[in-house]
Amino acid sequence: MNRIKIRLKVLGNYAPNIKGIHKYPCSGYYIKGLSKPVILDFGIGILPRLFKELKLNNESIYNTIFIISHNHIDHSFDMIPLSMILLKRNFVNDVKNLFNKKGKKSNKKVKVYLPKRSLMYVYVKVLKNIFDIYIINEKTLLKLDGYTFSFCQAEHRGESYATKIEKENESFVYTSDIAYASRKIRAFCKNSRCTLIDSGHPNKDSAKTLPGYHGKTQEIVEDLIDSGVQRILASHLKASLKDEDYIKVFPKDYYISLAKINEEYNVL
């Protein structure tokens, strides 16, 4: 039997910016090929792009699984407008059922995985009537269609996790934001077929980096190459920089490229 091809569609790939979320949406990635759509992070500007993608693929928001790596708004904010839509849908359905004398309340929920130590966790927990909540930690496992999703805590301000999708010793990893490729992250990514990284800062000027948030592109890439990663997709870009600012620090003899919005990539 042929293996399912796992593809990644980039819905958003920018760090927070003031140039506009419509043109420069933040982190959001759609995993295709499984029986349920899986969304890795849901930052500012992703919601309308997600609904468009679900419609194109004839998928339901209620069949979708959200994995939120951490609390920062460029990775989680659109859970808030999504909740407004879900609450409205439930209200409308409840009113219809009342008038139709069915007497049933809406019980549809959207499944979301996220760290416990975050304001977004507090928010979705309050709305547990519309969200089916699962806490991410390093013991958390999600199994879907023979694939296993696992998590590794990353070095980034706040509680943040990388996500691995794995089957038969082949894997795809999304690091989310990292201050550097820690020993744990390097082991987590070891020999992955593809790793989607936080590009960090392409420059070598440490004065332009915020300690504990994002590392330097060249150092992150070199550390992951040493871990045997076969391919790297670089994302979480700065809207103020040009693609060439990142590309010029990529090794010339290695399979690495920028993750482009609206592009799909075979990752597993």
XYZ file of C-alpha atoms in Angstrom:
268
model
C 0.000 0.000 0.000
C 1.321 3.435 -0.917
C 2.116 5.839 1.877
C -0.119 8.879 2.280
C 1.671 11.959 0.981
C 1.758 14.639 3.634
C 1.826 18.164 2.238
C 2.183 21.518 3.910
C 0.429 24.624 2.589
C 1.739 27.954 3.865
C -1.136 30.222 4.908
C 1.134 32.742 6.616
C 4.870 32.992 7.211
C 5.665 36.388 8.731
C 6.716 37.630 12.136
C 4.619 40.458 13.651
C 4.738 43.495 11.414
C 3.099 46.853 10.759
C 2.912 46.424 6.983
C -0.498 44.781 7.092
C -1.759 41.324 7.984
C -3.534 40.845 4.663
C -0.313 40.983 2.683
C 1.982 39.767 5.460
C -0.015 37.250 7.561
C 1.697 35.677 10.554
C 2.344 31.990 11.246
C -0.182 29.451 9.982
C 0.387 26.139 8.185
C -2.174 23.687 6.788
C -1.201 19.996 6.858
C -2.899 18.089 4.038
C -3.159 14.397 3.212
C -4.691 13.167 6.463
C -8.346 12.413 7.176
C -8.558 15.674 9.124
C -6.999 19.030 8.280
C -4.322 19.917 10.838
C -3.396 23.568 11.382
C 0.002 24.333 12.880
C -0.346 27.737 14.562
C -3.056 30.286 13.918
C -1.580 33.778 13.995
C -2.959 37.132 12.935
C -4.326 37.148 9.393
C -4.769 33.377 9.017
C -8.518 32.997 9.677
C -9.858 34.164 6.261
C -7.144 32.196 4.475
C -8.066 29.071 6.418
C -11.777 29.314 5.607
C -10.940 29.798 1.941
C -8.709 26.726 2.014
C -11.306 24.611 3.831
C -13.904 25.556 1.234
C -11.560 24.648 -1.628
C -10.926 21.258 -0.039
C -14.578 20.680 0.910
C -13.608 20.415 4.572
C -15.388 21.482 7.755
C -13.967 23.639 10.518
C -15.390 21.041 12.925
C -13.231 18.340 11.367
C -10.103 20.486 11.776
C -7.447 20.034 14.463
C -5.541 23.099 15.690
C -2.085 22.824 17.219
C -0.953 26.077 18.834
C 2.751 26.078 19.648
C 2.657 28.984 22.089
C 0.768 32.010 23.311
C 2.276 34.849 21.248
C -0.252 36.668 19.069
C 1.561 35.927 15.811
C 0.947 32.230 16.487
C -2.403 32.140 18.284
C -4.458 35.344 17.977
C -6.944 34.179 15.335
C -8.391 31.688 17.815
C -10.282 34.736 19.140
C -12.135 35.727 15.946
C -12.656 32.015 15.234
C -14.377 31.666 18.606
C -16.730 34.547 17.717
C -17.772 32.735 14.552
C -18.298 29.428 16.372
C -20.341 31.073 19.128
C -22.543 32.765 16.544
C -23.091 29.492 14.686
C -24.075 27.717 17.883
C -26.477 30.506 18.816
C -28.152 30.450 15.393
C -28.475 26.657 15.489
C -29.904 26.743 19.013
C -32.527 29.310 17.956
C -33.477 27.187 14.932
C -33.818 24.105 17.119
C -35.969 26.056 19.567
C -38.381 27.161 16.862
C -38.388 23.660 15.361
C -39.187 22.334 18.839
C -36.190 20.013 18.756
C -34.981 21.324 22.068
C -31.392 20.323 21.366
C -28.405 22.540 21.997
C -25.457 22.604 19.616
C -22.663 20.315 20.769
C -20.172 20.700 17.916
C -16.649 21.517 19.058
C -13.335 22.303 17.421
C -10.328 20.334 18.667
C -7.371 22.435 19.829
C -4.006 21.437 21.314
C -2.007 24.094 23.177
C 0.309 24.648 26.179
C -1.324 25.178 29.552
C 0.855 28.089 30.642
C -0.643 30.662 28.291
C -3.363 33.280 28.197
C -4.813 31.602 25.123
C -5.322 28.415 27.144
C -7.293 30.424 29.713
C -9.347 31.943 26.906
C -10.283 28.681 25.167
C -10.957 26.963 28.498
C -13.637 29.549 29.235
C -15.155 28.611 25.875
C -15.066 24.852 26.393
C -18.575 24.642 24.940
C -17.051 25.306 21.493
C -13.489 24.004 21.958
C -12.369 20.455 22.713
C -9.141 21.212 24.582
C -5.976 19.112 24.864
C -2.881 20.258 26.735
C 0.498 20.055 25.006
C 3.534 18.885 26.922
C 6.399 16.522 26.115
C 4.262 13.491 26.978
C 1.405 14.466 24.670
C 0.774 12.215 21.675
C -1.773 12.642 18.907
C -2.331 9.681 16.589
C -4.015 10.165 13.235
C -4.139 7.779 10.256
C -1.109 5.854 11.475
C 0.940 9.007 12.033
C 2.074 10.128 15.482
C 2.283 13.768 16.506
C 4.686 14.463 19.372
C 6.050 17.599 21.004
C 9.325 19.018 22.317
C 9.677 22.148 24.422
C 11.754 24.776 22.651
C 13.933 27.612 23.906
C 11.621 30.597 23.432
C 10.050 33.078 25.838
C 7.010 31.447 27.372
C 6.024 27.794 27.104
C 6.533 26.857 23.458
C 6.669 23.520 21.629
C 7.978 22.103 18.388
C 5.711 19.563 16.659
C 6.808 16.324 14.964
C 4.721 14.205 12.580
C 6.223 10.745 12.294
C 5.624 7.328 10.764
C 7.999 4.398 10.252
C 11.088 6.400 11.294
C 10.387 9.209 8.814
C 9.386 12.594 10.149
C 8.491 16.212 9.528
C 9.179 18.784 12.253
C 7.895 22.319 12.780
C 10.137 24.042 15.298
C 7.916 27.105 15.707
C 9.860 29.969 17.337
C 13.289 29.171 18.757
C 15.976 31.334 20.311
C 18.453 28.685 19.175
C 18.481 25.020 18.195
C 18.871 23.498 21.646
C 20.239 20.013 22.224
C 16.670 18.768 22.737
C 15.443 20.344 19.509
C 18.400 18.992 17.529
C 17.635 15.481 18.813
C 13.926 15.975 18.088
C 14.698 16.976 14.473
C 17.379 14.340 13.917
C 17.267 12.845 10.417
C 13.869 14.391 9.651
C 12.850 14.387 6.020
C 11.925 18.076 6.332
C 12.040 20.673 9.110
C 10.165 23.977 9.017
C 12.131 26.503 11.047
C 11.870 29.932 12.600
C 14.365 31.808 10.418
C 15.170 34.242 13.175
C 17.543 37.039 12.216
C 19.687 36.646 9.109
C 22.191 39.237 10.325
C 25.065 38.541 12.690
C 24.495 41.640 14.796
C 23.454 40.356 18.218
C 22.333 43.873 19.178
C 19.385 43.413 16.811
C 18.090 40.307 18.545
C 15.891 40.059 21.617
C 17.417 37.518 24.020
C 15.305 34.419 24.393
C 13.062 35.015 21.397
C 14.616 34.349 17.966
C 18.038 33.111 16.962
C 20.228 33.680 13.931
C 19.353 31.994 10.667
C 22.822 30.731 9.857
C 23.402 29.198 13.295
C 19.976 27.498 13.362
C 20.467 26.045 9.877
C 24.000 24.799 10.585
C 22.931 23.116 13.829
C 20.048 21.309 12.117
C 22.231 20.217 9.207
C 24.548 18.671 11.792
C 21.487 16.799 13.104
C 20.984 15.146 9.732
C 17.889 17.085 8.642
C 17.434 16.315 4.950
C 15.587 19.481 3.964
C 14.894 22.829 5.618
C 12.049 25.256 4.952
C 12.765 28.664 6.464
C 9.793 30.715 7.649
C 8.693 33.345 10.222
C 10.200 36.090 8.073
C 10.525 39.780 8.789
C 8.374 41.906 6.470
C 11.019 44.637 6.582
C 13.646 42.369 4.997
C 14.092 41.012 1.498
C 14.202 37.312 0.684
C 17.834 37.757 -0.353
C 18.737 38.790 3.201
C 17.929 35.245 4.297
C 19.004 33.375 1.194
C 22.531 34.792 1.271
C 23.256 32.995 4.569
C 21.932 29.618 3.367
C 24.559 26.959 2.593
C 24.920 26.713 -1.191
C 25.210 22.929 -1.233
C 22.162 22.112 0.909
C 18.445 21.621 0.256
C 17.049 24.743 1.942
C 14.536 27.316 0.760
C 12.132 29.956 2.021
C 8.584 28.799 2.740
C 6.371 30.912 0.462
C 2.780 31.942 1.161
C 0.169 29.942 -0.808
C 2.783 27.360 -1.839
C 2.452 23.645 -1.052
C 5.392 21.426 -0.138
C 5.702 17.649 0.091
C 7.132 17.194 3.571
C 6.605 13.523 4.389
